[in-house]
Each structure stands twice: as structure tokens, then as C-alpha cells.
Amino acid sequence: MHEIRHVGDPVLRTPAEPVTDFDKELRRLVDEMFGIMYAADGVGLAGPQIGVPRRVFVYDISNRKGHLINPELIVDDEEQVVEEEGCLSVPSRETGKPLYAPTPRAAGVTVIGVDRLGRPVSVTARGMLARCFQHEFDHLNGKLYVDHLPREERRHVLAATPQP
Ligand code: NI
């Protein structure tokens, strides 16, 4: 059983490797990721967040649910939108709940990848789903939402985590 890793864990800063085996183990991993995400009241979860350095993420937000494997991210609308954003891997050390901060993201994106059976998937998104895709895609490249914050704001958030 995998557990959610928190900022300070090197796996969150390591670019994930492509998935190559579309086997039973992968299908189990995707199921487990949904379970961990729902148990934590999350809306998205990427492999590195549970210590699995593979390019896979799951999401369930704005009535859209799915998973992406080996995704590419295309920015359709570069306009920057600032909304509150948080991450299960960036929790408050006092409450254990995600820490939120206003974070700029592109307004519209398309993700292209495959599903757990290797079938092509393409999803075009705006709003919170577009934000979620950018957030999860970042995880696959060893990035966290705090990287997009002004320095002072980033320091403020990280100071409240378990490993400041
Ligand atoms: Ni996250």
C-alpha cells in the first residue's frame, strides 16, 4: 500500500519515467490511486505523490473523472488565471490538510496521452479542470504548485509544511 508523500521527499522533485508496461499491475495502480485520492478528499493525484515515479495521474473534478498515462500538455489559451490551488503533498503540519495559495495558470489546455489499456485519450479543458491538468502534469516533471508562486508567498506556504 502506497502513502502520500510530502514536500521534502525527493521523489516529488524527480521527473517521472514513461509507463511502458500496460499490464495488470498498471490497472491496479490506477485503481489504487483513485482510492488514495478519494480517501484524502483530493481532486487529482500523480504517481510521484505516492512514491511511484511513473507518468500517470488520476483526476475527478468539475464532474470530469479520468486518468492519463504518458500525457503531453498543450496550452490552448495562454491567458493567466489566478485561483486558489492546493496539493495533497503540501499539507499544513498542524491540520494535515492541503495549504492553498492563489496560483497563476493558463486558461485552457489539452492533454493527450493514453489510458491504462493503451488507448488514445485527448481531453480539452478550461477552468478548474485545466488547472488540475497543469498541476498534475507538473508533478510528473518534479514540479509543485508552489514553484509558480512569488518568492515570499512560496516561503510562507512552505514554512507551514511538516518539513519547512
Ligand atoms: Ni498536487
Coordinates of N, CA and C and ligand atoms in Angstrom, one line a residue:
M1 N 0.9 -1.2 0.0 CA 0.0 0.0 0.0 C 0.9 1.2 0.0
H2 N 0.6 2.2 -0.9 CA 1.3 3.4 -1.0 C 0.7 4.5 -0.1
E3 N 1.6 5.4 0.3 CA 1.2 6.6 1.1 C 1.5 7.9 0.4
I4 N 0.8 8.9 0.7 CA 1.0 10.2 0.1 C 2.3 10.8 0.6
R5 N 3.2 11.2 -0.3 CA 4.5 11.8 0.0 C 4.3 13.3 0.1
H6 N 5.1 13.9 1.0 CA 5.0 15.3 1.3 C 6.2 16.0 0.8
V7 N 6.0 17.3 0.6 CA 7.1 18.2 0.1 C 8.3 18.0 1.0
G8 N 9.5 17.9 0.4 CA 10.7 17.5 1.2 C 11.2 16.1 0.7
D9 N 10.2 15.3 0.3 CA 10.6 13.9 -0.2 C 11.1 14.1 -1.7
P10 N 12.3 13.6 -1.9 CA 13.0 13.8 -3.2 C 12.1 13.2 -4.4
V11 N 11.3 12.2 -4.1 CA 10.5 11.6 -5.3 C 9.6 12.7 -5.9
L12 N 9.2 13.7 -5.1 CA 8.4 14.8 -5.7 C 9.1 15.7 -6.6
R13 N 10.5 15.7 -6.5 CA 11.3 16.6 -7.3 C 12.0 15.8 -8.4
T14 N 11.6 14.6 -8.6 CA 12.3 13.7 -9.6 C 11.3 13.6 -10.8
P15 N 11.8 13.9 -12.0 CA 10.9 13.7 -13.2 C 10.6 12.2 -13.3
A16 N 9.3 11.9 -13.6 CA 8.8 10.5 -13.6 C 9.2 9.9 -15.0
E17 N 9.3 8.6 -15.0 CA 9.6 7.9 -16.2 C 8.3 7.5 -16.9
P18 N 8.4 7.3 -18.3 CA 7.2 6.9 -19.0 C 6.7 5.5 -18.6
V19 N 5.4 5.2 -18.6 CA 4.9 3.9 -18.4 C 5.2 3.1 -19.7
T20 N 5.7 1.9 -19.5 CA 6.0 1.0 -20.7 C 5.2 -0.3 -20.7
D21 N 4.8 -0.7 -19.5 CA 4.0 -2.0 -19.4 C 2.6 -1.7 -19.1
F22 N 1.7 -2.0 -20.0 CA 0.3 -1.8 -19.8 C -0.3 -3.1 -19.3
D23 N 0.0 -3.5 -18.1 CA -0.3 -4.8 -17.6 C -1.3 -4.7 -16.4
K24 N -1.5 -5.8 -15.8 CA -2.5 -5.8 -14.6 C -2.0 -4.9 -13.5
E25 N -0.7 -4.9 -13.3 CA -0.1 -4.1 -12.3 C -0.4 -2.6 -12.5
L26 N -0.4 -2.1 -13.7 CA -0.8 -0.8 -14.0 C -2.2 -0.5 -13.7
R27 N -3.1 -1.5 -14.1 CA -4.5 -1.3 -13.8 C -4.8 -1.2 -12.3
R28 N -4.0 -2.0 -11.6 CA -4.2 -2.0 -10.1 C -3.7 -0.7 -9.6
L29 N -2.6 -0.2 -10.1 CA -2.0 1.1 -9.7 C -3.1 2.2 -9.9
V30 N -3.7 2.3 -11.0 CA -4.7 3.3 -11.3 C -5.8 3.2 -10.3
D31 N -6.3 2.0 -10.1 CA -7.4 1.8 -9.1 C -7.0 2.3 -7.7
E32 N -5.8 2.0 -7.3 CA -5.3 2.3 -6.0 C -5.1 3.9 -5.9
M33 N -4.7 4.5 -7.0 CA -4.6 6.0 -7.0 C -5.9 6.6 -6.8
F34 N -6.9 6.1 -7.4 CA -8.3 6.7 -7.2 C -8.7 6.5 -5.7
G35 N -8.4 5.4 -5.2 CA -8.8 5.1 -3.8 C -8.1 6.1 -2.8
I36 N -6.8 6.3 -3.1 CA -6.0 7.1 -2.2 C -6.5 8.6 -2.3
M37 N -6.7 9.0 -3.6 CA -7.2 10.4 -3.9 C -8.5 10.6 -3.1
Y38 N -9.5 9.7 -3.3 CA -10.8 9.9 -2.7 C -10.7 9.9 -1.1
A39 N -9.9 9.0 -0.6 CA -9.7 8.9 0.8 C -9.1 10.2 1.4
A40 N -8.4 10.9 0.6 CA -7.7 12.1 1.1 C -8.5 13.4 0.7
D41 N -9.7 13.2 0.1 CA -10.6 14.3 -0.4 C -9.9 15.1 -1.5
G42 N -9.1 14.4 -2.3 CA -8.3 15.2 -3.3 C -9.1 15.2 -4.6
V43 N -8.7 16.0 -5.6 CA -9.3 16.1 -6.9 C -8.4 15.6 -8.0
G44 N -7.1 15.3 -7.6 CA -6.1 14.8 -8.6 C -5.0 14.2 -7.8
L45 N -4.3 13.2 -8.4 CA -3.2 12.6 -7.8 C -2.3 12.0 -8.9
A46 N -1.0 12.3 -8.7 CA 0.0 11.8 -9.7 C 0.9 10.8 -9.1
G47 N 1.5 9.9 -9.9 CA 2.3 8.8 -9.5 C 3.4 9.2 -8.4
P48 N 4.2 10.2 -8.7 CA 5.2 10.6 -7.7 C 4.7 10.9 -6.4
Q49 N 3.5 11.3 -6.3 CA 2.9 11.7 -5.0 C 2.7 10.5 -4.1
I50 N 2.7 9.3 -4.6 CA 2.6 8.1 -3.8 C 3.9 7.3 -3.9
G51 N 5.0 8.0 -4.4 CA 6.3 7.3 -4.4 C 6.5 6.4 -5.7
V52 N 5.6 6.6 -6.6 CA 5.7 5.8 -7.9 C 6.2 6.7 -9.0
P53 N 7.4 6.6 -9.4 CA 8.0 7.6 -10.3 C 7.6 7.3 -11.8
R54 N 6.3 7.2 -12.1 CA 5.8 6.9 -13.4 C 4.8 8.0 -13.9
R55 N 4.7 8.1 -15.2 CA 4.0 9.2 -15.8 C 2.5 8.8 -15.8
V56 N 1.8 8.9 -14.7 CA 0.4 8.6 -14.6 C -0.3 9.5 -13.6
F57 N -1.4 10.0 -13.9 CA -2.2 10.7 -12.9 C -3.7 10.4 -13.1
V58 N -4.4 10.6 -12.0 CA -5.9 10.5 -12.0 C -6.5 11.8 -11.5
Y59 N -7.8 12.0 -11.9 CA -8.4 13.2 -11.5 C -9.9 13.0 -11.4
D60 N -10.6 13.8 -10.6 CA -12.0 13.8 -10.5 C -12.4 15.2 -10.0
I61 N -12.8 16.1 -11.0 CA -13.0 17.5 -10.6 C -14.0 18.0 -11.7
S62 N -14.9 18.9 -11.2 CA -15.9 19.6 -12.1 C -16.7 18.5 -12.9
N63 N -17.0 17.5 -12.2 CA -17.8 16.4 -12.9 C -17.1 15.7 -14.0
R64 N -15.8 15.8 -14.0 CA -15.0 15.1 -15.0 C -14.0 14.2 -14.3
K65 N -14.0 13.0 -14.7 CA -13.2 12.0 -14.0 C -12.4 11.2 -15.0
G66 N -11.2 10.8 -14.7 CA -10.4 10.0 -15.6 C -9.0 9.8 -15.1
H67 N -8.2 9.2 -16.0 CA -6.8 9.1 -15.8 C -6.0 9.2 -17.1
L68 N -4.8 9.7 -17.0 CA -3.9 9.9 -18.1 C -2.6 9.2 -17.9
I69 N -2.1 8.6 -18.9 CA -0.8 7.9 -18.8 C 0.1 8.5 -20.0
N70 N 1.3 8.8 -19.6 CA 2.3 9.4 -20.6 C 1.7 10.6 -21.3
P71 N 1.1 11.5 -20.5 CA 0.5 12.6 -21.2 C 1.4 13.7 -21.7
E72 N 1.0 14.4 -22.7 CA 1.6 15.6 -23.2 C 0.6 16.7 -22.9
L73 N 1.1 17.9 -22.6 CA 0.2 19.0 -22.3 C 0.4 20.1 -23.3
I74 N -0.7 20.5 -23.9 CA -0.7 21.6 -24.9 C -1.5 22.8 -24.4
V75 N -0.8 24.0 -24.4 CA -1.5 25.2 -23.9 C -2.3 25.8 -25.0
D76 N -3.7 25.8 -24.9 CA -4.5 26.3 -26.0 C -4.8 27.8 -25.8
D77 N -4.8 28.2 -24.5 CA -5.1 29.6 -24.2 C -4.1 30.1 -23.1
E78 N -3.1 30.9 -23.5 CA -2.1 31.3 -22.6 C -2.5 32.4 -21.5
E79 N -3.7 32.9 -21.6 CA -4.1 33.9 -20.6 C -4.0 33.3 -19.2
Q80 N -3.4 34.0 -18.3 CA -3.1 33.5 -17.0 C -4.3 33.8 -16.1
V81 N -4.8 32.8 -15.4 CA -5.9 32.9 -14.5 C -5.4 32.6 -13.1
V82 N -5.7 33.4 -12.1 CA -5.2 33.2 -10.7 C -6.4 32.7 -9.9
E83 N -6.2 31.5 -9.3 CA -7.2 30.9 -8.4 C -6.5 30.2 -7.3
E84 N -7.2 30.0 -6.2 CA -6.7 29.2 -5.1 C -6.3 27.8 -5.6
E85 N -5.1 27.3 -5.2 CA -4.7 26.0 -5.6 C -4.0 25.4 -4.4
G86 N -4.2 24.1 -4.2 CA -3.6 23.3 -3.1 C -3.1 22.0 -3.6
C87 N -2.5 21.2 -2.7 CA -1.9 19.9 -3.1 C -1.8 19.0 -1.9
L88 N -2.2 17.8 -2.1 CA -2.1 16.8 -1.0 C -0.7 16.6 -0.5
S89 N 0.3 16.9 -1.4 CA 1.7 16.8 -1.0 C 2.3 18.0 -0.3
V90 N 1.4 19.0 -0.2 CA 1.9 20.3 0.5 C 0.9 20.6 1.6
P91 N 0.9 19.8 2.7 CA -0.1 19.9 3.8 C 0.4 20.8 4.9
S92 N -0.6 21.3 5.6 CA -0.3 22.0 6.9 C 0.2 21.0 7.9
R93 N 1.3 21.3 8.6 CA 1.7 20.4 9.6 C 0.8 20.4 10.8
E94 N -0.1 21.4 10.9 CA -1.0 21.4 12.1 C -2.3 20.7 11.8
T95 N -2.8 20.8 10.6 CA -4.1 20.2 10.3 C -4.0 19.0 9.4
G96 N -2.8 18.9 8.7 CA -2.7 17.8 7.7 C -3.4 18.0 6.4
K97 N -4.2 19.1 6.3 CA -5.0 19.5 5.1 C -4.1 20.3 4.2
P98 N -4.4 20.2 2.9 CA -3.6 21.0 1.9 C -3.6 22.5 2.2
L99 N -2.4 23.1 1.9 CA -2.3 24.5 2.0 C -2.6 25.1 0.7
Y100 N -3.4 26.2 0.7 CA -3.8 26.8 -0.6 C -3.1 28.1 -0.8
A101 N -3.0 28.5 -2.0 CA -2.4 29.8 -2.4 C -2.9 30.2 -3.8
P102 N -3.1 31.5 -4.0 CA -3.5 32.0 -5.4 C -2.4 31.7 -6.3
T103 N -2.7 30.9 -7.4 CA -1.7 30.4 -8.3 C -2.0 30.7 -9.7
P104 N -1.1 31.3 -10.5 CA -1.5 31.6 -11.9 C -1.3 30.3 -12.8
R105 N -2.3 30.1 -13.6 CA -2.2 29.0 -14.6 C -2.8 29.5 -15.9
A106 N -2.5 28.8 -17.0 CA -3.0 29.1 -18.3 C -4.5 28.7 -18.3
A107 N -5.3 29.5 -19.0 CA -6.8 29.4 -19.0 C -7.3 28.1 -19.7
G108 N -6.6 27.6 -20.7 CA -7.1 26.5 -21.4 C -6.0 25.6 -21.9
V109 N -6.2 24.3 -21.7 CA -5.2 23.3 -22.2 C -5.8 22.1 -22.8
T110 N -5.0 21.3 -23.5 CA -5.4 20.0 -23.9 C -4.4 19.0 -23.5
V111 N -4.8 17.9 -22.9 CA -3.9 16.8 -22.6 C -4.1 15.6 -23.5
I112 N -3.0 15.1 -24.0 CA -3.1 14.0 -24.9 C -2.2 12.9 -24.4
G113 N -2.8 11.7 -24.3 CA -2.0 10.5 -23.7 C -2.7 9.3 -24.1
V114 N -2.6 8.3 -23.2 CA -3.3 7.0 -23.4 C -3.9 6.6 -22.0
D115 N -4.8 5.7 -22.1 CA -5.4 5.1 -20.8 C -4.7 3.9 -20.4
R116 N -5.2 3.2 -19.4 CA -4.4 2.1 -18.8 C -4.4 0.9 -19.7
L117 N -5.2 0.9 -20.8 CA -5.2 -0.2 -21.7 C -4.4 0.2 -23.0
G118 N -3.8 1.4 -22.9 CA -3.0 1.9 -24.0 C -3.8 2.6 -25.1
R119 N -5.1 2.9 -24.9 CA -5.9 3.5 -25.9 C -5.7 5.0 -25.8
P120 N -5.7 5.7 -27.0 CA -5.5 7.1 -27.0 C -6.6 7.9 -26.3
V121 N -6.2 8.9 -25.6 CA -7.1 9.8 -24.8 C -6.7 11.3 -25.1
S122 N -7.7 12.1 -25.3 CA -7.4 13.5 -25.5 C -8.5 14.3 -24.8
V123 N -8.2 15.2 -23.9 CA -9.2 16.0 -23.2 C -8.8 17.5 -23.3
T124 N -9.8 18.3 -23.7 CA -9.6 19.7 -23.8 C -10.3 20.3 -22.6
A125 N -9.7 21.2 -21.9 CA -10.2 21.7 -20.6 C -10.0 23.2 -20.5
R126 N -10.9 23.8 -19.7 CA -10.8 25.2 -19.2 C -11.1 25.2 -17.7
G127 N -10.9 26.3 -17.1 CA -11.3 26.4 -15.7 C -10.6 25.5 -14.8
M128 N -11.3 24.9 -13.8 CA -10.6 24.1 -12.7 C -10.0 22.8 -13.3
L129 N -10.6 22.3 -14.3 CA -10.0 21.1 -14.9 C -8.7 21.4 -15.6
A130 N -8.7 22.5 -16.3 CA -7.4 22.9 -17.0 C -6.3 23.1 -15.9
R131 N -6.7 23.7 -14.8 CA -5.8 24.0 -13.7 C -5.3 22.6 -13.1
C132 N -6.2 21.7 -12.9 CA -5.9 20.4 -12.4 C -4.9 19.7 -13.3
F133 N -5.1 19.7 -14.6 CA -4.2 19.1 -15.6 C -2.8 19.7 -15.5
Q134 N -2.7 21.0 -15.4 CA -1.4 21.6 -15.3 C -0.7 21.2 -14.0
H135 N -1.5 21.2 -13.0 CA -0.9 20.8 -11.7 C -0.4 19.4 -11.7
E136 N -1.2 18.4 -12.2 CA -0.8 17.0 -12.2 C 0.4 16.8 -13.2
F137 N 0.3 17.5 -14.3 CA 1.4 17.4 -15.3 C 2.7 17.9 -14.7
D138 N 2.7 18.9 -13.9 CA 3.8 19.4 -13.2 C 4.4 18.3 -12.3
H139 N 3.5 17.6 -11.6 CA 4.0 16.5 -10.7 C 4.9 15.5 -11.5
L140 N 4.5 15.3 -12.7 CA 5.3 14.3 -13.5 C 6.6 14.8 -13.9
N141 N 6.8 16.1 -13.8 CA 8.1 16.7 -14.1 C 8.8 17.2 -12.9
G142 N 8.4 16.7 -11.7 CA 9.1 17.1 -10.5 C 8.8 18.5 -10.0
K143 N 7.7 19.1 -10.5 CA 7.4 20.4 -10.0 C 6.2 20.4 -9.1
L144 N 6.1 21.5 -8.3 CA 4.9 21.6 -7.4 C 4.3 23.0 -7.6
Y145 N 3.1 23.2 -7.2 CA 2.4 24.4 -7.5 C 3.1 25.6 -6.8
V146 N 3.8 25.4 -5.7 CA 4.4 26.5 -5.0 C 5.5 27.1 -5.9
D147 N 6.0 26.3 -6.9 CA 7.0 26.9 -7.8 C 6.5 28.0 -8.6
H148 N 5.2 28.1 -8.7 CA 4.6 29.2 -9.6 C 4.2 30.4 -8.7
L149 N 4.5 30.4 -7.4 CA 4.2 31.5 -6.6 C 5.3 32.5 -6.5
P150 N 5.0 33.8 -6.2 CA 6.0 34.7 -5.9 C 6.8 34.2 -4.7
R151 N 8.1 34.6 -4.6 CA 9.0 34.0 -3.6 C 8.5 34.1 -2.2
E152 N 8.0 35.3 -1.8 CA 7.5 35.5 -0.4 C 6.4 34.6 -0.1
E153 N 5.5 34.4 -1.1 CA 4.3 33.6 -0.9 C 4.7 32.1 -0.8
R154 N 5.7 31.7 -1.6 CA 6.2 30.4 -1.6 C 6.8 30.0 -0.2
R155 N 7.6 31.0 0.3 CA 8.2 30.8 1.6 C 7.2 30.6 2.7
H156 N 6.1 31.5 2.6 CA 5.1 31.5 3.6 C 4.4 30.1 3.6
V157 N 4.1 29.5 2.4 CA 3.4 28.2 2.3 C 4.3 27.2 2.9
L158 N 5.6 27.1 2.4 CA 6.5 26.0 2.8 C 6.8 26.0 4.2
A159 N 6.8 27.2 4.9 CA 7.1 27.3 6.3 C 6.0 26.6 7.1
A160 N 4.8 26.4 6.6 CA 3.7 25.8 7.3 C 3.7 24.3 7.1
T161 N 4.5 23.7 6.3 CA 4.5 22.3 5.9 C 5.3 21.5 7.0
P162 N 5.2 20.2 7.0 CA 5.9 19.4 8.0 C 7.4 19.5 8.0
Q163 N 8.0 19.8 6.8 CA 9.4 19.9 6.7 C 9.8 21.2 6.1
P164 N 9.7 22.3 6.9 CA 9.9 23.7 6.3 C 11.3 23.8 5.9
Ligands
NI1 NI -0.5 18.1 -6.2

